[in-house]
Short mmCIF file of C-alpha atoms and ligand atoms in Angstrom, two decimals:
data_model
loop_
_atom_site.label_atom_id
_atom_site.label_comp_id
_atom_site.label_asym_id
_atom_site.label_seq_id
_atom_site.Cartn_x
_atom_site.Cartn_y
_atom_site.Cartn_z
CA MET C 1 128.67 172.00 84.63
CA ALA C 2 131.07 174.76 85.64
CA ALA C 3 129.02 174.42 89.39
CA VAL C 4 130.51 170.93 89.79
CA ASN C 5 133.55 172.04 89.05
CA ASN C 6 134.26 174.64 91.05
CA ALA C 7 132.68 172.28 93.84
CA VAL C 8 135.64 169.95 93.30
CA ARG C 9 138.27 172.49 93.03
CA ARG C 10 136.99 174.28 96.88
CA GLY C 11 138.87 171.11 97.94
CA GLY C 12 135.48 168.93 98.21
CA VAL C 13 135.28 165.30 98.86
CA ALA C 14 134.27 164.20 95.65
CA PRO C 15 130.99 162.55 95.67
CA VAL C 16 131.70 159.20 95.01
CA ASP C 17 133.82 159.23 97.95
CA ALA C 18 131.79 160.96 100.27
CA ALA C 19 129.33 158.19 99.25
CA ARG C 20 131.75 155.25 100.46
CA TRP C 21 132.85 156.92 103.00
CA ALA C 22 129.38 156.50 104.19
CA MET C 23 127.99 153.49 103.45
CA TRP C 24 131.52 151.90 104.49
CA THR C 25 131.41 153.69 107.96
CA CYS C 26 127.49 152.48 107.93
CA VAL C 27 129.23 149.04 107.85
CA ILE C 28 131.75 149.13 110.29
CA VAL C 29 129.90 150.34 112.22
CA ASN C 30 127.18 147.03 112.43
CA VAL C 31 129.26 145.00 111.91
CA VAL C 32 131.13 146.91 115.16
CA ILE C 33 127.51 146.01 117.26
CA VAL C 34 126.40 143.23 115.47
CA GLU C 35 129.64 141.28 116.81
CA ALA C 36 129.25 142.98 120.87
CA LEU C 37 125.99 141.73 120.72
CA PHE C 38 127.37 138.16 119.87
CA LEU C 39 129.89 137.71 122.18
CA GLY C 40 127.36 139.32 124.60
CA ALA C 41 124.46 136.60 124.42
CA GLY C 42 127.31 133.79 124.86
CA PRO C 43 128.09 130.98 122.88
CA GLY C 44 125.91 128.22 122.05
CA LYS C 45 125.19 124.50 122.96
CA ASN C 46 128.34 123.61 121.50
CA GLY C 47 131.47 124.99 119.75
CA VAL C 48 129.87 123.95 115.96
CA LEU C 49 125.93 125.38 116.97
CA THR C 50 128.55 128.88 118.04
CA VAL C 51 129.92 128.82 115.13
CA ALA C 52 126.30 128.50 113.02
CA LYS C 53 125.11 130.97 115.32
CA PHE C 54 127.79 133.24 114.46
CA PHE C 55 127.65 132.77 110.83
CA GLY C 56 123.79 133.06 111.05
CA VAL C 57 124.37 136.22 112.84
CA HIS C 58 126.24 137.65 109.84
CA ALA C 59 123.93 136.03 107.50
CA ALA C 60 121.00 138.09 108.76
CA LEU C 61 123.59 141.23 108.21
CA LEU C 62 123.70 140.60 104.57
CA MET C 63 119.87 140.51 103.95
CA LEU C 64 119.66 144.07 105.37
CA CYS C 65 123.29 145.31 102.69
CA GLN C 66 120.86 144.10 100.16
CA LEU C 67 118.18 145.44 100.94
CA LEU C 68 119.26 149.21 101.30
CA LEU C 69 121.70 148.36 97.98
CA VAL C 70 118.61 147.40 95.66
CA ALA C 71 116.42 150.36 98.13
CA ARG C 72 117.54 153.19 94.65
CA LEU C 73 118.47 155.88 97.73
CA PRO C 74 118.73 158.86 94.66
CA TRP C 75 121.42 159.85 97.18
CA LEU C 76 123.60 156.87 97.19
CA ASP C 77 122.15 155.74 93.29
CA ARG C 78 123.18 159.40 91.90
CA ARG C 79 127.02 159.10 93.66
CA ILE C 80 127.68 155.41 93.09
CA GLY C 81 125.35 155.11 90.25
CA MET C 82 122.79 152.16 89.69
CA ASP C 83 125.35 149.51 88.00
CA ARG C 84 127.93 149.23 90.21
CA LEU C 85 125.66 149.51 93.24
CA THR C 86 123.74 146.35 91.23
CA VAL C 87 127.21 144.53 90.76
CA TRP C 88 127.45 145.21 94.16
CA HIS C 89 124.08 143.63 95.17
CA ARG C 90 125.10 140.33 92.90
CA TRP C 91 128.03 139.42 95.05
CA VAL C 92 126.79 140.79 98.41
CA GLY C 93 123.73 138.45 97.06
CA PHE C 94 126.62 135.59 96.27
CA SER C 95 127.83 135.73 99.55
CA LEU C 96 124.18 135.54 101.08
CA VAL C 97 124.37 132.13 99.43
CA TRP C 98 127.23 130.93 101.65
CA THR C 99 126.55 132.62 104.33
CA VAL C 100 123.22 130.80 104.37
CA LEU C 101 124.73 126.64 102.92
CA THR C 102 127.09 127.03 106.03
CA HIS C 103 125.09 128.75 108.52
CA ALA C 104 122.69 125.90 107.79
CA THR C 105 125.06 122.45 107.50
CA LEU C 106 126.47 123.46 110.22
CA VAL C 107 123.58 123.33 112.46
CA VAL C 108 122.39 119.97 111.46
CA LEU C 109 125.71 119.24 112.01
CA GLY C 110 126.21 120.32 115.60
CA TYR C 111 122.96 118.86 116.60
CA ALA C 112 123.56 115.73 115.31
CA THR C 113 126.88 116.26 116.63
CA LEU C 114 124.50 116.68 120.31
CA ASP C 115 122.34 114.35 119.40
CA ASP C 116 125.05 111.68 118.54
CA ALA C 117 122.35 110.94 115.59
CA SER C 118 123.42 111.80 111.16
CA MET C 119 123.27 114.10 109.43
CA GLY C 120 119.90 113.21 107.62
CA LYS C 121 118.07 112.36 110.87
CA THR C 122 118.60 115.56 112.50
CA PHE C 123 117.52 117.88 109.43
CA LEU C 124 114.14 115.80 109.33
CA ALA C 125 113.64 116.86 113.19
CA LEU C 126 115.16 120.42 112.76
CA SER C 127 112.17 120.73 109.99
CA GLY C 128 109.41 119.63 112.22
CA VAL C 129 110.54 122.39 114.32
CA PRO C 130 108.51 125.54 113.13
CA ALA C 131 110.97 128.25 113.89
CA SER C 132 113.37 125.74 112.18
CA LEU C 133 111.60 125.22 109.32
CA LEU C 134 110.92 129.13 109.28
CA GLY C 135 114.59 129.38 108.60
CA ILE C 136 115.13 126.37 106.02
CA LEU C 137 112.29 127.69 103.69
CA ALA C 138 114.47 131.17 103.78
CA ALA C 139 117.51 129.42 103.10
CA ALA C 140 116.25 127.27 100.29
CA VAL C 141 114.16 130.43 98.40
CA ILE C 142 117.34 132.25 98.46
CA LEU C 143 119.02 129.51 96.82
CA VAL C 144 116.35 129.44 94.32
CA ILE C 145 117.42 133.10 93.93
CA ALA C 146 121.00 132.07 93.68
CA VAL C 147 120.63 129.76 90.61
CA VAL C 148 118.27 131.63 88.81
CA SER C 149 120.48 134.99 88.77
CA THR C 150 123.71 132.55 87.78
CA ARG C 151 125.30 134.26 84.53
CA SER C 152 124.17 131.09 82.26
CA LEU C 153 120.87 130.79 83.14
CA ARG C 154 119.94 133.92 83.60
CA ARG C 155 120.65 134.53 80.38
CA ARG C 156 118.03 132.10 79.09
CA LEU C 157 115.92 133.91 81.35
CA ARG C 158 113.15 136.39 79.61
CA TYR C 159 113.72 139.45 81.99
CA GLU C 160 110.49 140.01 83.85
CA VAL C 161 110.23 135.86 84.85
CA TRP C 162 113.78 136.48 85.91
CA HIS C 163 112.56 139.15 87.82
CA GLY C 164 109.44 138.15 89.09
CA LEU C 165 111.41 135.43 90.78
CA HIS C 166 113.69 137.92 92.41
CA LEU C 167 111.35 139.30 93.98
CA LEU C 168 110.35 136.44 95.95
CA LEU C 169 113.43 136.85 98.15
CA TYR C 170 111.43 139.95 99.80
CA VAL C 171 109.09 136.70 101.70
CA ALA C 172 112.49 134.88 102.59
CA LEU C 173 113.79 138.17 103.67
CA GLY C 174 109.98 137.67 106.60
CA LEU C 175 110.38 134.26 106.13
CA SER C 176 114.25 134.73 108.22
CA PHE C 177 113.23 137.64 110.07
CA VAL C 178 111.17 135.99 112.27
CA HIS C 179 113.47 132.73 112.38
CA GLN C 180 116.14 135.05 113.77
CA LEU C 181 113.51 136.29 116.58
CA LEU C 182 112.69 133.41 117.56
CA GLU C 183 116.24 130.94 117.13
CA THR C 184 118.93 132.66 117.91
CA LYS C 185 119.24 134.77 120.98
CA THR C 186 121.86 137.62 119.42
CA PHE C 187 119.37 139.78 119.26
CA THR C 188 116.41 139.07 122.37
CA SER C 189 119.23 138.83 124.84
CA SER C 190 118.53 142.79 126.22
CA ALA C 191 115.99 145.28 125.72
CA PHE C 192 119.12 147.40 123.50
CA ALA C 193 120.09 144.48 121.44
CA THR C 194 116.12 144.20 120.41
CA ALA C 195 116.03 147.56 119.75
CA TYR C 196 119.21 147.80 118.00
CA TRP C 197 117.42 144.76 115.05
CA TRP C 198 113.74 146.08 115.00
CA ALA C 199 115.13 149.92 114.74
CA LEU C 200 117.66 148.17 110.86
CA TRP C 201 115.15 145.89 109.83
CA LEU C 202 112.47 149.15 109.92
CA PHE C 203 114.71 151.31 108.12
CA ALA C 204 116.24 149.17 106.06
CA PHE C 205 112.91 147.99 104.87
CA GLY C 206 111.37 151.76 105.23
CA ALA C 207 114.58 152.98 102.57
CA LEU C 208 113.39 149.93 100.11
CA LEU C 209 109.56 150.84 100.72
CA ALA C 210 110.36 155.04 99.83
CA GLY C 211 112.87 154.20 97.10
CA ARG C 212 111.03 152.02 94.85
CA VAL C 213 108.02 152.54 95.69
CA ALA C 214 106.96 155.21 97.79
CA VAL C 215 108.83 157.90 95.83
CA PRO C 216 107.99 156.53 91.88
CA LEU C 217 104.35 157.11 93.41
CA TRP C 218 104.76 159.90 94.92
CA ARG C 219 106.40 161.74 91.92
CA ASN C 220 103.63 159.81 88.95
CA ALA C 221 101.13 161.33 90.72
CA HIS C 222 102.05 164.26 90.64
CA HIS C 223 104.13 164.54 87.31
CA ARG C 224 101.37 162.70 85.08
CA PHE C 225 103.25 162.10 82.95
CA ARG C 226 101.57 161.44 79.41
CA VAL C 227 103.77 160.83 75.65
CA ALA C 228 103.37 163.77 74.05
CA ALA C 229 105.19 162.77 70.41
CA VAL C 230 106.75 159.48 68.70
CA VAL C 231 109.46 160.19 66.33
CA PRO C 232 111.22 157.66 64.38
CA GLU C 233 115.07 158.62 63.99
CA SER C 234 115.63 155.93 62.03
CA ASP C 235 114.51 152.28 61.02
CA HIS C 236 116.03 151.09 63.76
CA ALA C 237 115.47 154.10 66.22
CA VAL C 238 112.89 155.21 67.81
CA SER C 239 112.16 158.85 70.39
CA VAL C 240 109.63 159.18 73.02
CA TYR C 241 108.59 162.65 74.15
CA VAL C 242 107.31 163.18 77.33
CA THR C 243 105.28 165.41 79.25
CA GLY C 244 103.91 165.37 82.74
CA ARG C 245 103.07 168.41 85.34
CA HIS C 246 105.37 170.36 87.65
CA LEU C 247 108.32 168.84 85.69
CA GLY C 248 110.92 171.20 86.53
CA LYS C 249 110.35 170.24 90.03
CA LEU C 250 111.70 166.54 89.04
CA PRO C 251 115.15 166.29 90.32
CA ALA C 252 117.08 164.96 86.19
CA ARG C 253 119.75 165.22 85.39
CA ALA C 254 121.95 164.70 81.67
CA GLY C 255 123.20 161.00 81.01
CA GLN C 256 120.56 159.67 83.52
CA PHE C 257 118.03 157.48 82.85
CA CYS C 258 114.20 155.89 83.99
CA ILE C 259 112.59 153.35 84.14
CA TRP C 260 109.69 153.49 81.49
CA ARG C 261 106.10 151.85 81.83
CA PHE C 262 104.15 152.14 79.03
CA PRO C 263 100.73 150.91 80.69
CA GLY C 264 98.40 151.41 77.59
CA HIS C 265 100.77 149.83 75.33
CA ASN C 266 102.59 147.21 77.31
CA HIS C 267 101.80 145.10 80.35
CA TRP C 268 101.44 147.03 83.80
CA TRP C 269 105.22 144.29 84.63
CA THR C 270 106.66 145.42 81.61
CA ALA C 271 109.07 148.52 82.15
CA ASN C 272 112.91 149.03 80.66
CA PRO C 273 115.31 151.07 80.86
CA PHE C 274 116.46 154.11 78.62
CA SER C 275 118.11 157.22 79.34
CA LEU C 276 116.94 160.44 78.66
CA SER C 277 118.12 161.56 75.61
CA ALA C 278 117.42 164.85 75.97
CA THR C 279 118.85 167.52 78.40
CA PRO C 280 115.79 168.13 81.27
CA ASP C 281 114.89 171.45 80.66
CA GLY C 282 111.84 171.66 83.81
CA GLU C 283 109.00 171.53 80.22
CA GLY C 284 109.69 167.26 78.45
CA LEU C 285 111.09 164.22 78.75
CA ARG C 286 112.88 162.42 75.84
CA LEU C 287 113.84 158.84 75.57
CA THR C 288 115.78 157.05 71.85
CA ALA C 289 115.10 153.57 71.49
CA LYS C 290 117.02 151.41 69.18
CA ALA C 291 114.57 148.18 68.42
CA ALA C 292 116.38 145.24 71.14
CA GLY C 293 112.99 143.53 71.48
CA GLY C 294 109.24 143.34 71.83
CA THR C 295 109.57 146.77 73.88
CA SER C 296 111.82 148.76 72.42
CA ALA C 297 110.85 147.99 69.02
CA GLY C 298 107.16 148.18 69.61
CA LEU C 299 107.74 151.88 70.82
CA ARG C 300 106.91 153.70 67.52
CA ASN C 301 103.53 152.78 68.36
CA VAL C 302 102.95 154.17 71.43
CA PRO C 303 99.19 156.09 70.78
CA VAL C 304 100.43 159.91 71.80
CA GLY C 305 98.12 161.07 74.87
CA SER C 306 98.50 157.93 76.72
CA ARG C 307 99.92 157.57 80.21
CA VAL C 308 103.42 156.35 81.36
CA PHE C 309 104.74 155.51 84.37
CA VAL C 310 108.23 156.46 85.14
CA GLU C 311 110.75 155.19 87.68
CA GLY C 312 114.28 157.41 87.99
CA PRO C 313 115.66 159.33 87.36
CA TYR C 314 118.72 156.96 88.23
CA GLY C 315 122.44 157.00 87.97
CA ALA C 316 125.71 158.32 87.91
CA PHE C 317 126.91 159.38 84.93
CA THR C 318 126.42 162.76 85.18
CA SER C 319 128.46 165.93 85.43
CA LEU C 320 128.59 165.69 88.77
CA HIS C 321 131.26 163.42 88.84
CA ARG C 322 133.11 166.17 86.40
CA THR C 323 137.18 166.99 88.17
CA ARG C 324 138.43 167.94 85.24
CA PRO C 325 137.64 170.83 82.62
CA GLY C 326 137.99 169.52 79.53
CA ALA C 327 135.90 166.28 78.73
CA VAL C 328 135.69 163.68 76.16
CA LEU C 329 132.37 161.83 75.57
CA ILE C 330 133.06 158.50 74.20
CA ALA C 331 129.62 156.71 72.27
CA GLY C 332 128.87 153.13 70.57
CA GLY C 333 125.53 153.50 68.92
CA VAL C 334 122.88 153.99 70.53
CA GLY C 335 124.78 154.59 73.18
CA ILE C 336 124.58 157.63 72.53
CA THR C 337 121.29 159.10 73.94
CA PRO C 338 122.92 159.97 77.20
CA VAL C 339 125.99 161.70 75.90
CA ARG C 340 123.58 164.00 73.85
CA ALA C 341 121.85 164.47 77.19
CA LEU C 342 124.57 166.13 78.32
CA LEU C 343 125.53 167.70 75.39
CA GLY C 344 122.87 170.45 76.24
CA GLU C 345 124.11 170.88 79.52
CA GLN C 346 125.60 174.56 79.81
CA GLY C 347 128.91 175.12 80.70
CA THR C 348 130.29 171.84 79.28
CA GLY C 349 133.95 173.24 78.48
CA ASP C 350 136.24 172.32 76.07
CA ILE C 351 135.02 169.01 74.37
CA VAL C 352 135.34 166.05 72.27
CA VAL C 353 132.75 163.06 70.48
CA LEU C 354 133.50 160.01 69.71
CA TYR C 355 130.73 157.99 67.87
CA ARG C 356 130.86 154.49 67.00
CA VAL C 357 128.64 153.94 64.05
CA ARG C 358 128.66 151.57 61.17
CA SER C 359 128.29 153.73 58.84
CA GLU C 360 127.35 156.85 59.05
CA ALA C 361 123.41 155.47 58.39
CA ASP C 362 123.56 154.07 61.25
CA ALA C 363 124.25 157.44 63.92
CA VAL C 364 121.20 157.83 65.70
CA LEU C 365 120.95 161.88 66.33
CA LEU C 366 123.64 162.42 65.36
CA ASP C 367 122.21 166.04 63.21
CA GLU C 368 121.78 167.58 67.04
CA VAL C 369 125.12 165.31 68.15
CA ARG C 370 127.11 168.05 65.85
CA GLU C 371 125.28 171.24 66.04
CA LEU C 372 125.77 170.85 69.91
CA VAL C 373 129.29 170.36 69.58
CA ALA C 374 129.29 172.97 66.76
CA LEU C 375 127.23 175.10 69.44
CA ARG C 376 130.28 174.90 72.44
CA GLY C 377 133.37 174.83 69.76
CA GLY C 378 134.57 170.75 70.38
CA ARG C 379 135.34 168.59 68.11
CA LEU C 380 133.32 165.86 66.67
CA HIS C 381 135.24 162.40 65.40
CA LEU C 382 132.06 160.01 64.03
CA LEU C 383 134.60 156.37 63.19
CA THR C 384 132.57 154.45 60.75
CA GLY C 385 133.42 150.62 60.47
CA ARG C 386 132.26 147.45 61.58
CA THR C 387 135.66 146.07 64.74
CA GLY C 388 137.71 143.41 63.40
CA GLU C 389 137.17 143.80 59.63
CA GLY C 390 140.78 144.90 59.23
CA GLY C 391 142.72 148.41 59.90
CA ALA C 392 143.61 149.39 64.04
CA PRO C 393 140.86 149.21 67.12
CA PRO C 394 139.07 152.61 66.95
CA PHE C 395 139.99 152.21 71.26
CA GLY C 396 142.91 150.87 72.45
CA PRO C 397 145.44 153.31 73.61
CA ASP C 398 146.99 154.30 70.27
CA SER C 399 143.95 155.31 68.36
CA LEU C 400 142.74 156.85 71.42
CA HIS C 401 145.41 159.02 71.92
CA ARG C 402 146.21 160.51 68.32
CA LEU C 403 142.59 160.93 68.31
CA VAL C 404 142.69 162.82 71.57
CA PRO C 405 146.48 163.63 72.40
CA ASP C 406 145.74 165.82 75.69
CA ILE C 407 143.12 162.51 76.24
CA THR C 408 145.08 161.96 80.00
CA GLU C 409 143.82 165.01 80.85
CA ARG C 410 140.31 164.74 80.53
CA ASP C 411 136.79 163.78 82.16
CA VAL C 412 136.69 160.52 80.03
CA TYR C 413 132.60 159.50 79.50
CA VAL C 414 131.59 156.15 77.56
CA CYS C 415 128.45 154.67 76.82
CA GLY C 416 127.98 151.99 74.47
CA PRO C 417 127.97 148.30 74.10
CA PRO C 418 129.49 145.99 76.32
CA ALA C 419 132.47 145.18 73.80
CA MET C 420 133.27 148.40 73.02
CA THR C 421 132.89 149.79 76.44
CA THR C 422 135.28 147.23 78.47
CA ALA C 423 137.76 147.76 75.33
CA VAL C 424 137.29 151.37 76.15
CA LEU C 425 138.20 151.18 78.99
CA SER C 426 141.16 148.45 78.89
CA GLY C 427 142.72 151.86 76.15
CA LEU C 428 142.52 154.09 79.19
CA ARG C 429 144.07 151.71 81.72
CA ASP C 430 147.20 151.65 78.67
CA LEU C 431 146.72 155.80 78.75
CA LYS C 432 146.99 155.47 82.49
CA VAL C 433 144.39 158.37 82.57
CA PRO C 434 143.53 158.97 86.45
CA ALA C 435 140.03 155.74 87.53
CA ARG C 436 138.29 158.75 88.44
CA GLN C 437 138.64 160.85 86.19
CA VAL C 438 136.90 157.95 83.80
CA HIS C 439 132.56 157.32 83.96
CA ALA C 440 131.05 154.53 81.90
CA GLU C 441 126.89 153.94 81.88
CA ARG C 442 127.05 149.81 80.28
CA PHE C 443 123.35 149.84 79.60
CA GLY C 444 123.35 146.94 81.13
CA LEU C 445 122.49 146.60 85.47
CA ALA C 446 123.02 143.45 86.68
C1 FAD N 7 120.93 152.11 82.74
C2 FAD N 7 120.01 151.98 80.93
C3 FAD N 7 120.42 152.68 79.72
C4 FAD N 7 119.65 152.43 78.74
N1 FAD N 7 119.23 152.88 77.75
C5 FAD N 7 118.46 153.00 76.76
C6 FAD N 7 118.64 153.95 75.68
O1 FAD N 7 119.36 155.07 76.10
N2 FAD N 7 118.82 153.10 74.70
C7 FAD N 7 118.25 151.85 73.56
O2 FAD N 7 117.78 151.97 73.10
N3 FAD N 7 119.12 151.14 75.39
C8 FAD N 7 119.15 151.44 76.51
N4 FAD N 7 119.69 150.80 76.93
C9 FAD N 7 119.03 149.23 76.19
C10 FAD N 7 117.42 148.70 77.05
O3 FAD N 7 117.36 148.82 78.14
C11 FAD N 7 117.29 147.29 75.92
O4 FAD N 7 117.53 147.27 74.38
C12 FAD N 7 115.46 147.18 76.99
O5 FAD N 7 114.89 147.14 77.92
C13 FAD N 7 115.31 146.07 75.24
O6 FAD N 7 113.60 145.82 75.88
P1 FAD N 7 113.02 144.90 74.65
O7 FAD N 7 111.57 144.42 76.02
O8 FAD N 7 113.09 145.67 74.07
O9 FAD N 7 113.85 143.96 74.45
P2 FAD N 7 114.20 142.66 75.09
O10 FAD N 7 114.12 141.26 73.99
O11 FAD N 7 113.06 142.24 75.90
O12 FAD N 7 115.15 142.65 76.08
C14 FAD N 7 116.48 142.65 75.14
C15 FAD N 7 117.95 142.63 76.32
O13 FAD N 7 117.14 143.57 77.24
C16 FAD N 7 117.37 143.51 78.61
N5 FAD N 7 116.51 143.79 79.49
C17 FAD N 7 115.77 143.83 79.07
N6 FAD N 7 114.42 144.46 80.22
C18 FAD N 7 115.33 145.47 80.41
C19 FAD N 7 115.73 145.83 82.18
N7 FAD N 7 114.04 146.44 82.70
N8 FAD N 7 115.96 145.67 82.59
C20 FAD N 7 117.16 145.86 82.10
N9 FAD N 7 117.23 145.28 81.02
C21 FAD N 7 116.75 145.03 80.19
C22 FAD N 7 117.82 142.14 78.53
O14 FAD N 7 118.58 141.32 80.01
C23 FAD N 7 117.79 141.68 76.92
O15 FAD N 7 119.71 140.86 77.45
C24 FAD N 7 119.39 150.72 78.24
C25 FAD N 7 119.44 149.79 79.24
C26 FAD N 7 120.40 150.06 80.92
C27 FAD N 7 120.12 149.23 81.59
#
């Protein structure tokens, strides 16, 4: 952590700002190029079709943004965080749906006007043209994915079912790419336009394949992760110790999480995110899971010696983002896991830990946390009780200020259930803790 603080003090650009600048520059440059190509390709057969084309071209650009947002590029992920990138992916996704629907409606309207026919007839005629049919199919898949991603439906579906449907997006992307090449002149009007468009798609798909497939496969082949031990922490929580080869080369930081598969125990397609609950030391990794459903409850039965498939490490809940010498680490329940890992880092500075649990018996990893806080000369406040059962809310601005009077001068790391995290973030806003000092991990990706 000390090294990171020095980097910030030397006046370097904050990592998150560097990543945002890089992203915005990339977006703006490509929007400008696409606008120029669009104007250069000339108008459509009538005004409506010109506007339809405009929306179509921008839908294509949004698709490429979607690919890059979920490519899990390590440089971006460590600076922005997968949770925030996933939220952006969600917003870009819904913008994509509206853009595609507008494009499709205007295409039908445009041709209906041109041919003086009804929209229904025009739609049927267009679906008989192969290039248009590809676009219609792509739009239908995108629409289905958007519908299952609305909060009410998403909550009712099992994660794996939802995720499986979501993967159909790649089919939609393939269909729409061919549709674009066949239907619009924007990307075929000149040698430059064609080369640019192919290069952009190859880059986006290349990034996706590298981040989602090549890097995880290579890492697992290289490190050959295995379960070294399974240790129950309480009736509801268990730690899994994972070992492997050359772990010193794995770029893992305290506060990050991995996506874990236990193929001998679960279906190969079942993958769950769990934070590293110990500071990575080059010798082994540890996760600590609270029983929430099938996978987490069953982890205590994973055989020692069995293979583990690990994707990651991911996440920006790390000391890379430290801006101040002092820090407050706030954890709720099993949200203690990344906090415990952060506490194990050298040079943590002046530390205060607020650990919220129903009762002391529920406080997972409490002994380790106590020991590390004592070793760092810090303070630990164990806040027991149920929120809403009398007394001041533990994370209201008054309580936070009473517990940590100089909180505005510190970095604040928060990890816990969504309601608690929201309460803490609101308390910090009321206390005017600068946003760049606040770092949150929500244990939820979408
Ligand atoms: C970044 C991150 C770090 C986490 N770290 C920890 C940790 O250190 N310790 C801990 O106990 N829990 C952690 N969790 C929560 C943990 O991932 C879920 O409790 C676990 O996946 C539940 O799986 P299950 O099969 O036991 O339960 P299920 O009943 O299948 O799922 C329970 C809940 O977990 C969600 N979930 C299931 N699978 C996934 C998935 N692959 N990706 C995202 N959400 C999923 C479901 O949508 C559901 O809301 C973390 C979550 C995230 C996003």
